[in-house]
Short mmCIF file of C-alpha atoms in Angstrom, two decimals:
data_model
loop_
_atom_site.label_atom_id
_atom_site.label_comp_id
_atom_site.label_asym_id
_atom_site.label_seq_id
_atom_site.Cartn_x
_atom_site.Cartn_y
_atom_site.Cartn_z
CA UNK A 77 -9.27 6.33 18.45
CA UNK A 78 -11.62 6.75 15.51
CA UNK A 79 -9.91 9.50 13.51
CA UNK A 80 -9.23 8.53 9.90
CA UNK A 81 -6.23 9.58 7.83
CA UNK A 82 -5.91 9.28 4.06
CA UNK A 83 -2.97 9.81 1.73
CA UNK A 84 -2.29 9.75 -2.00
CA UNK A 85 -0.05 11.61 -4.44
CA UNK A 86 -1.02 14.28 -6.94
CA UNK A 87 0.57 17.03 -9.03
CA UNK A 88 1.51 17.42 -12.68
CA UNK A 89 -0.05 15.79 -15.71
CA UNK A 90 0.91 12.26 -14.64
CA UNK A 91 3.75 10.38 -12.97
CA UNK A 92 6.87 12.51 -12.71
CA UNK A 93 8.86 15.18 -10.97
CA UNK A 94 5.79 17.37 -10.25
CA UNK A 95 4.23 14.74 -7.99
CA UNK A 96 3.70 15.53 -4.31
CA UNK A 97 2.17 13.65 -1.38
CA UNK A 98 -1.11 14.79 0.24
CA UNK A 99 -2.47 13.94 3.67
CA UNK A 100 -6.08 14.56 4.81
CA UNK A 101 -8.13 13.56 7.84
CA UNK A 102 -11.69 12.91 8.98
CA UNK A 103 -13.12 13.14 12.48
CA UNK A 104 -16.58 11.82 11.59
CA UNK A 105 -15.86 8.35 10.24
CA UNK A 106 -15.18 9.58 6.72
CA UNK A 107 -18.43 11.44 6.13
CA UNK A 108 -16.47 14.65 5.63
CA UNK A 109 -12.76 15.17 4.96
CA UNK A 110 -10.40 18.04 5.61
CA UNK A 111 -8.52 19.96 3.00
CA UNK A 112 -4.87 18.84 2.89
CA UNK A 113 -3.34 19.09 6.37
CA UNK A 114 0.15 18.27 5.15
CA UNK A 115 1.90 18.18 1.78
CA UNK A 116 5.29 16.58 1.03
CA UNK A 117 6.77 18.48 -1.94
CA UNK A 118 10.56 18.35 -2.11
CA UNK A 119 12.33 21.25 -3.83
CA UNK A 120 13.52 20.94 -7.39
CA UNK A 121 12.62 18.17 -9.83
CA UNK A 122 12.24 15.61 -7.07
CA UNK A 123 9.22 13.35 -7.11
CA UNK A 124 7.35 12.47 -3.87
CA UNK A 125 5.01 9.53 -4.42
CA UNK A 126 3.61 6.14 -3.32
CA UNK A 127 2.75 7.14 0.27
CA UNK A 128 1.65 4.71 2.93
CA UNK A 129 0.07 5.13 6.41
CA UNK A 130 0.67 2.78 9.34
CA UNK A 131 -0.09 2.68 13.08
CA UNK A 132 2.77 0.90 14.81
CA UNK A 133 2.27 -1.26 17.93
CA UNK A 134 3.36 1.63 20.17
CA UNK A 135 0.46 3.76 18.88
CA UNK A 136 2.42 6.10 16.65
CA UNK A 137 1.11 7.07 13.22
CA UNK A 138 3.74 6.85 10.48
CA UNK A 139 3.56 8.41 7.02
CA UNK A 140 5.97 6.78 4.56
CA UNK A 141 6.64 7.92 1.00
CA UNK A 142 9.18 7.54 -1.79
CA UNK A 143 11.41 10.25 -3.28
CA UNK A 144 13.21 10.07 -6.61
CA UNK A 145 15.01 12.57 -8.77
CA UNK A 146 12.57 12.95 -11.69
CA UNK A 147 10.41 9.88 -12.48
CA UNK A 148 12.97 7.17 -11.55
CA UNK A 149 16.61 7.77 -10.68
CA UNK A 150 17.51 4.11 -10.24
CA UNK A 151 17.24 3.75 -6.48
CA UNK A 152 14.64 6.19 -5.05
CA UNK A 153 14.36 6.18 -1.23
CA UNK A 154 11.89 5.47 1.56
CA UNK A 155 11.22 8.51 3.78
CA UNK A 156 9.05 8.84 6.88
CA UNK A 157 7.63 11.13 9.52
CA UNK A 158 5.62 10.10 12.58
CA UNK A 159 3.41 11.52 15.31
CA UNK A 160 2.66 10.37 18.84
CA UNK A 161 -0.90 11.74 18.69
CA UNK A 162 -2.77 10.30 15.68
CA UNK A 163 -6.11 11.27 17.27
CA UNK A 164 -5.31 14.97 17.03
CA UNK A 165 -6.73 16.93 14.10
CA UNK A 166 -3.42 18.78 13.73
CA UNK A 167 -0.70 16.58 15.26
CA UNK A 168 2.95 17.48 15.66
CA UNK A 169 5.11 15.52 13.23
CA UNK A 170 8.71 14.41 13.63
CA UNK A 171 11.38 15.71 11.23
CA UNK A 172 11.51 13.73 7.96
CA UNK A 173 14.24 11.12 7.60
CA UNK A 174 15.37 8.70 4.90
CA UNK A 175 15.29 5.02 5.91
CA UNK A 176 16.68 3.13 2.93
CA UNK A 177 16.79 2.85 -0.84
CA UNK A 178 13.63 1.78 -2.61
CA UNK A 179 9.88 2.36 -2.68
CA UNK A 180 7.52 1.15 0.04
CA UNK A 181 3.90 1.03 -0.99
CA UNK A 182 2.44 -1.42 1.56
CA UNK A 183 2.38 -1.42 5.31
CA UNK A 184 5.21 -2.93 7.41
CA UNK A 185 4.65 -6.28 9.09
CA UNK A 186 5.32 -6.89 12.78
CA UNK A 187 6.50 -10.45 13.39
CA UNK A 188 5.95 -12.59 16.46
CA UNK A 189 9.48 -11.79 17.72
CA UNK A 190 8.77 -8.06 17.57
CA UNK A 191 10.67 -7.15 14.41
CA UNK A 192 9.22 -4.55 12.04
CA UNK A 193 9.64 -5.61 8.41
CA UNK A 194 9.43 -2.94 5.78
CA UNK A 195 8.77 -4.05 2.14
CA UNK A 196 11.01 -1.80 -0.01
CA UNK A 197 11.33 -2.34 -3.76
CA UNK A 198 14.11 -1.35 -6.11
CA UNK A 199 12.66 -1.56 -9.60
CA UNK A 200 14.13 -3.70 -12.33
CA UNK A 201 14.20 -0.93 -14.94
CA UNK A 202 16.72 1.54 -16.31
CA UNK A 203 16.90 4.96 -14.62
CA UNK A 204 15.02 7.66 -16.52
CA UNK A 205 16.55 10.65 -14.74
CA UNK A 206 19.16 12.80 -16.46
CA UNK A 207 22.62 11.25 -16.48
CA UNK A 208 23.97 13.43 -13.68
CA UNK A 209 21.34 12.16 -11.23
CA UNK A 210 21.13 8.45 -11.99
CA UNK A 211 21.96 6.27 -9.03
CA UNK A 212 22.35 2.52 -8.60
CA UNK A 213 21.21 1.04 -5.30
CA UNK A 214 23.72 -0.85 -3.19
CA UNK A 215 20.87 -3.24 -2.40
CA UNK A 216 20.44 -4.22 -6.03
CA UNK A 217 17.06 -4.63 -7.64
CA UNK A 218 14.40 -6.78 -6.02
CA UNK A 219 11.59 -6.99 -3.50
CA UNK A 220 13.56 -6.22 -0.34
CA UNK A 221 12.92 -6.72 3.35
CA UNK A 222 14.35 -3.99 5.59
CA UNK A 223 14.05 -4.71 9.32
CA UNK A 224 13.97 -2.76 12.58
CA UNK A 225 14.38 -4.45 15.96
CA UNK A 226 14.31 -1.16 17.91
CA UNK A 227 10.81 0.13 17.06
CA UNK A 228 11.88 2.01 13.98
CA UNK A 229 14.95 3.82 15.38
CA UNK A 230 17.26 2.01 12.94
CA UNK A 231 16.66 -0.08 9.84
CA UNK A 232 18.82 -2.86 8.37
CA UNK A 233 18.40 -4.64 5.00
CA UNK A 234 17.84 -8.37 5.37
CA UNK A 235 17.17 -10.13 2.09
CA UNK A 236 15.18 -9.90 -1.12
CA UNK A 237 12.98 -11.99 -3.37
CA UNK A 238 13.30 -12.11 -7.14
CA UNK A 239 9.99 -13.14 -8.66
CA UNK A 240 9.74 -13.83 -12.41
CA UNK A 241 7.89 -11.21 -14.47
CA UNK A 242 7.93 -8.71 -11.62
CA UNK A 243 6.87 -5.24 -12.65
CA UNK A 244 6.89 -2.71 -9.81
CA UNK A 245 6.98 -5.26 -6.96
CA UNK A 246 4.52 -3.44 -4.64
CA UNK A 247 5.04 -6.41 -2.34
CA UNK A 248 3.48 -7.37 0.98
CA UNK A 249 4.87 -9.60 3.70
CA UNK A 250 2.72 -11.98 5.76
CA UNK A 251 3.95 -13.99 8.76
CA UNK A 252 2.33 -17.40 8.70
CA UNK A 253 1.19 -19.17 11.86
CA UNK A 254 4.26 -21.44 11.66
CA UNK A 255 6.56 -18.42 11.77
CA UNK A 256 7.59 -18.51 8.10
CA UNK A 257 7.20 -15.45 5.88
CA UNK A 258 5.12 -15.32 2.71
CA UNK A 259 5.77 -12.53 0.22
CA UNK A 260 3.31 -11.58 -2.49
CA UNK A 261 4.56 -9.46 -5.39
CA UNK A 262 2.87 -7.67 -8.28
CA UNK A 263 3.83 -9.19 -11.61
CA UNK A 264 2.94 -8.73 -15.27
CA UNK A 265 0.54 -11.68 -15.04
CA UNK A 266 -0.90 -10.83 -11.62
CA UNK A 267 0.74 -12.08 -8.41
CA UNK A 268 4.01 -13.87 -7.74
CA UNK A 269 5.20 -15.29 -4.41
CA UNK A 270 8.17 -16.47 -2.39
CA UNK A 271 8.83 -17.83 1.11
CA UNK A 272 11.37 -17.36 3.88
CA UNK A 273 12.01 -19.49 6.97
CA UNK A 274 14.77 -17.34 8.48
CA UNK A 275 13.05 -14.02 9.09
CA UNK A 276 13.53 -12.67 5.58
CA UNK A 277 17.30 -13.19 5.28
CA UNK A 278 16.90 -15.63 2.39
CA UNK A 279 14.00 -16.33 0.09
CA UNK A 280 12.84 -19.24 -2.02
CA UNK A 281 12.88 -19.05 -5.77
CA UNK A 282 10.02 -16.83 -6.90
CA UNK A 283 7.05 -18.51 -8.52
CA UNK A 284 3.67 -17.68 -9.97
CA UNK A 285 0.82 -17.56 -7.46
CA UNK A 286 -2.47 -19.38 -8.00
CA UNK A 287 -4.38 -16.29 -6.82
CA UNK A 288 -6.20 -14.74 -9.82
CA UNK A 289 -5.36 -11.10 -10.39
CA UNK A 290 -4.21 -8.59 -13.02
CA UNK A 291 -1.13 -6.40 -13.45
CA UNK A 292 -1.94 -3.95 -10.62
CA UNK A 293 -1.58 -3.46 -6.92
CA UNK A 294 -3.53 -5.68 -4.49
CA UNK A 295 -4.08 -5.49 -0.73
CA UNK A 296 -3.51 -8.26 1.81
CA UNK A 297 -3.52 -7.99 5.60
CA UNK A 298 -4.13 -10.19 8.63
CA UNK A 299 -7.34 -9.31 10.49
CA UNK A 300 -7.88 -9.31 14.23
CA UNK A 301 -9.60 -12.72 13.95
CA UNK A 302 -6.40 -14.21 12.49
CA UNK A 303 -7.84 -14.59 9.01
CA UNK A 304 -6.23 -12.99 6.00
CA UNK A 305 -8.11 -10.38 4.00
CA UNK A 306 -7.28 -10.07 0.30
CA UNK A 307 -8.65 -7.37 -1.98
CA UNK A 308 -7.79 -8.02 -5.61
CA UNK A 309 -9.13 -7.67 -9.14
CA UNK A 310 -11.13 -10.51 -10.65
CA UNK A 311 -12.49 -9.08 -13.92
CA UNK A 312 -14.38 -11.27 -16.43
CA UNK A 313 -11.80 -10.47 -19.12
CA UNK A 314 -8.87 -11.36 -16.85
CA UNK A 315 -6.98 -8.13 -17.52
CA UNK A 316 -9.01 -5.01 -16.66
CA UNK A 317 -8.57 -3.00 -13.48
CA UNK A 318 -12.15 -3.67 -12.43
CA UNK A 319 -14.11 -5.92 -10.06
CA UNK A 320 -12.31 -5.29 -6.77
CA UNK A 321 -13.35 -8.22 -4.60
CA UNK A 322 -12.54 -8.93 -0.94
CA UNK A 323 -11.95 -12.54 0.14
CA UNK A 324 -10.86 -14.34 3.33
CA UNK A 325 -8.45 -17.15 4.15
CA UNK A 326 -8.23 -19.09 7.43
CA UNK A 327 -5.38 -21.32 6.29
CA UNK A 328 -2.64 -18.76 5.55
CA UNK A 329 -3.63 -18.26 1.94
CA UNK A 330 -3.96 -21.83 0.74
CA UNK A 331 -7.70 -21.42 0.12
CA UNK A 332 -10.00 -18.40 -0.08
CA UNK A 333 -13.66 -18.08 0.90
CA UNK A 334 -16.41 -15.46 0.75
CA UNK A 335 -16.41 -12.72 -1.81
CA UNK A 336 -17.60 -9.16 -1.29
CA UNK A 337 -17.70 -6.95 -4.37
CA UNK A 338 -16.18 -3.58 -3.48
CA UNK A 339 -16.48 -1.90 -6.90
CA UNK A 340 -17.04 -3.58 -10.27
CA UNK A 341 -16.38 -0.57 -12.51
CA UNK A 342 -13.42 -0.28 -14.85
CA UNK A 343 -10.76 2.10 -13.55
CA UNK A 344 -10.79 1.15 -9.87
CA UNK A 345 -7.35 0.32 -8.48
CA UNK A 346 -4.74 0.43 -5.70
CA UNK A 347 -6.73 -0.67 -2.63
CA UNK A 348 -5.34 -0.22 0.88
CA UNK A 349 -7.10 -0.66 4.19
CA UNK A 350 -7.15 -0.89 7.96
CA UNK A 351 -9.32 -2.64 10.53
CA UNK A 352 -10.45 -0.58 13.49
CA UNK A 353 -10.95 -1.72 17.09
CA UNK A 354 -14.68 -2.19 16.42
CA UNK A 355 -13.91 -4.72 13.68
CA UNK A 356 -14.98 -2.57 10.75
CA UNK A 357 -12.64 -2.40 7.78
CA UNK A 358 -12.02 0.91 5.99
CA UNK A 359 -10.71 0.43 2.44
CA UNK A 360 -9.44 3.23 0.20
CA UNK A 361 -8.81 3.12 -3.57
CA UNK A 362 -8.87 5.34 -6.65
CA UNK A 363 -11.30 5.57 -9.55
CA UNK A 364 -10.21 6.68 -13.02
CA UNK A 365 -7.28 8.61 -11.61
CA UNK A 366 -6.72 10.75 -14.74
CA UNK A 367 -10.37 11.28 -15.77
CA UNK A 368 -12.84 11.12 -12.86
CA UNK A 369 -9.90 11.49 -10.44
CA UNK A 370 -11.65 10.28 -7.32
CA UNK A 371 -10.27 8.82 -4.09
CA UNK A 372 -12.99 6.55 -2.67
CA UNK A 373 -13.64 4.62 0.53
CA UNK A 374 -15.61 1.48 1.40
CA UNK A 375 -16.56 0.38 4.91
CA UNK A 376 -17.49 -3.24 5.71
CA UNK A 377 -16.80 -6.11 8.15
CA UNK A 378 -15.25 -9.55 7.99
CA UNK A 379 -18.74 -11.01 8.21
CA UNK A 380 -19.77 -9.05 5.13
CA UNK A 381 -16.86 -10.58 3.21
CA UNK A 382 -17.67 -14.08 4.46
CA UNK A 383 -21.33 -13.74 3.49
CA UNK A 384 -20.62 -11.95 0.21
CA UNK A 385 -23.32 -9.50 1.18
CA UNK A 386 -22.93 -6.09 2.88
CA UNK A 387 -24.90 -5.32 6.00
CA UNK A 388 -27.21 -2.30 5.58
CA UNK A 389 -26.47 -1.33 9.21
CA UNK A 390 -22.80 -0.38 8.70
CA UNK A 391 -21.58 -0.99 5.14
CA UNK A 392 -20.84 1.99 2.89
CA UNK A 393 -19.45 2.05 -0.60
CA UNK A 394 -18.06 4.64 -3.02
CA UNK A 395 -17.66 7.25 -0.29
CA UNK A 396 -15.79 10.21 -1.80
CA UNK A 397 -12.62 11.05 0.13
CA UNK A 398 -11.33 13.47 -2.51
CA UNK A 399 -12.50 14.79 -5.86
CA UNK A 400 -10.04 16.71 -8.02
CA UNK A 401 -11.56 19.95 -9.29
CA UNK A 402 -9.05 21.14 -11.87
CA UNK A 403 -10.00 20.48 -15.52
CA UNK A 404 -8.95 16.97 -16.61
CA UNK A 405 -6.08 16.79 -19.09
#
């Protein structure tokens, strides 16, 4: 309907139990943004973090986030609320509920048979919480797929991928045109991948992807045209969180074309986006999260990415969604 929603997490001096999730909105295409309309801040030393927004096929807006006792309790948990009226400035939200163990940082995928696939990660790292609150997940560590076949009413774990050198997973799931699933996972060298031909129940052995990237989150999503959009880092030094570039694929990720520079500065990271009914793509990311502490937005089209050149008629870059005002630490 045109209203934009943005989410991130804040609080404390860094990552830890003081983190809380913030939600803001814009009714003028991102030219101005509200103060926080909703905050998720669990009581006690419980961390709320890694939020994600998604419009499901039935038109509901979902806010997902992770909760963990202190920084990492060994399993965390994916929580959600939803609203039937995402066009409202102050919508009514459903009660919060926990869906599964893990952390979900990227949007669910709806497959051709109608299943909703949620990418939930259980990190491969020791719990850092105090001994009384450490928990092991029954799912085990890995990049999991948790599925719903009843439009989100219930969720059931399916399978998981184990990709070598995985760090925090932050995985995305793409359904290829042949019906198989392609999972991309953050790794220490950039991106790893795995495949499934049975709806995510079993996965191939993880392997290193040929897509150049660094140890950070990336964004991939299928556009209305059927092409895949990938926003990833391609810095000259091969390791900095800089040079966020958008590219396109018309062959399910085998080759990539175009190349639109979103932001070439050091300190840009964690892109996420959505394509509206008019075809424009709104991309959000952060810039120097502990120094400049900005949440920024870029607006462009598929044609801009293909041409490698933004159109002056609609493209916008480095639009400030939020600027922290407290003194930097």
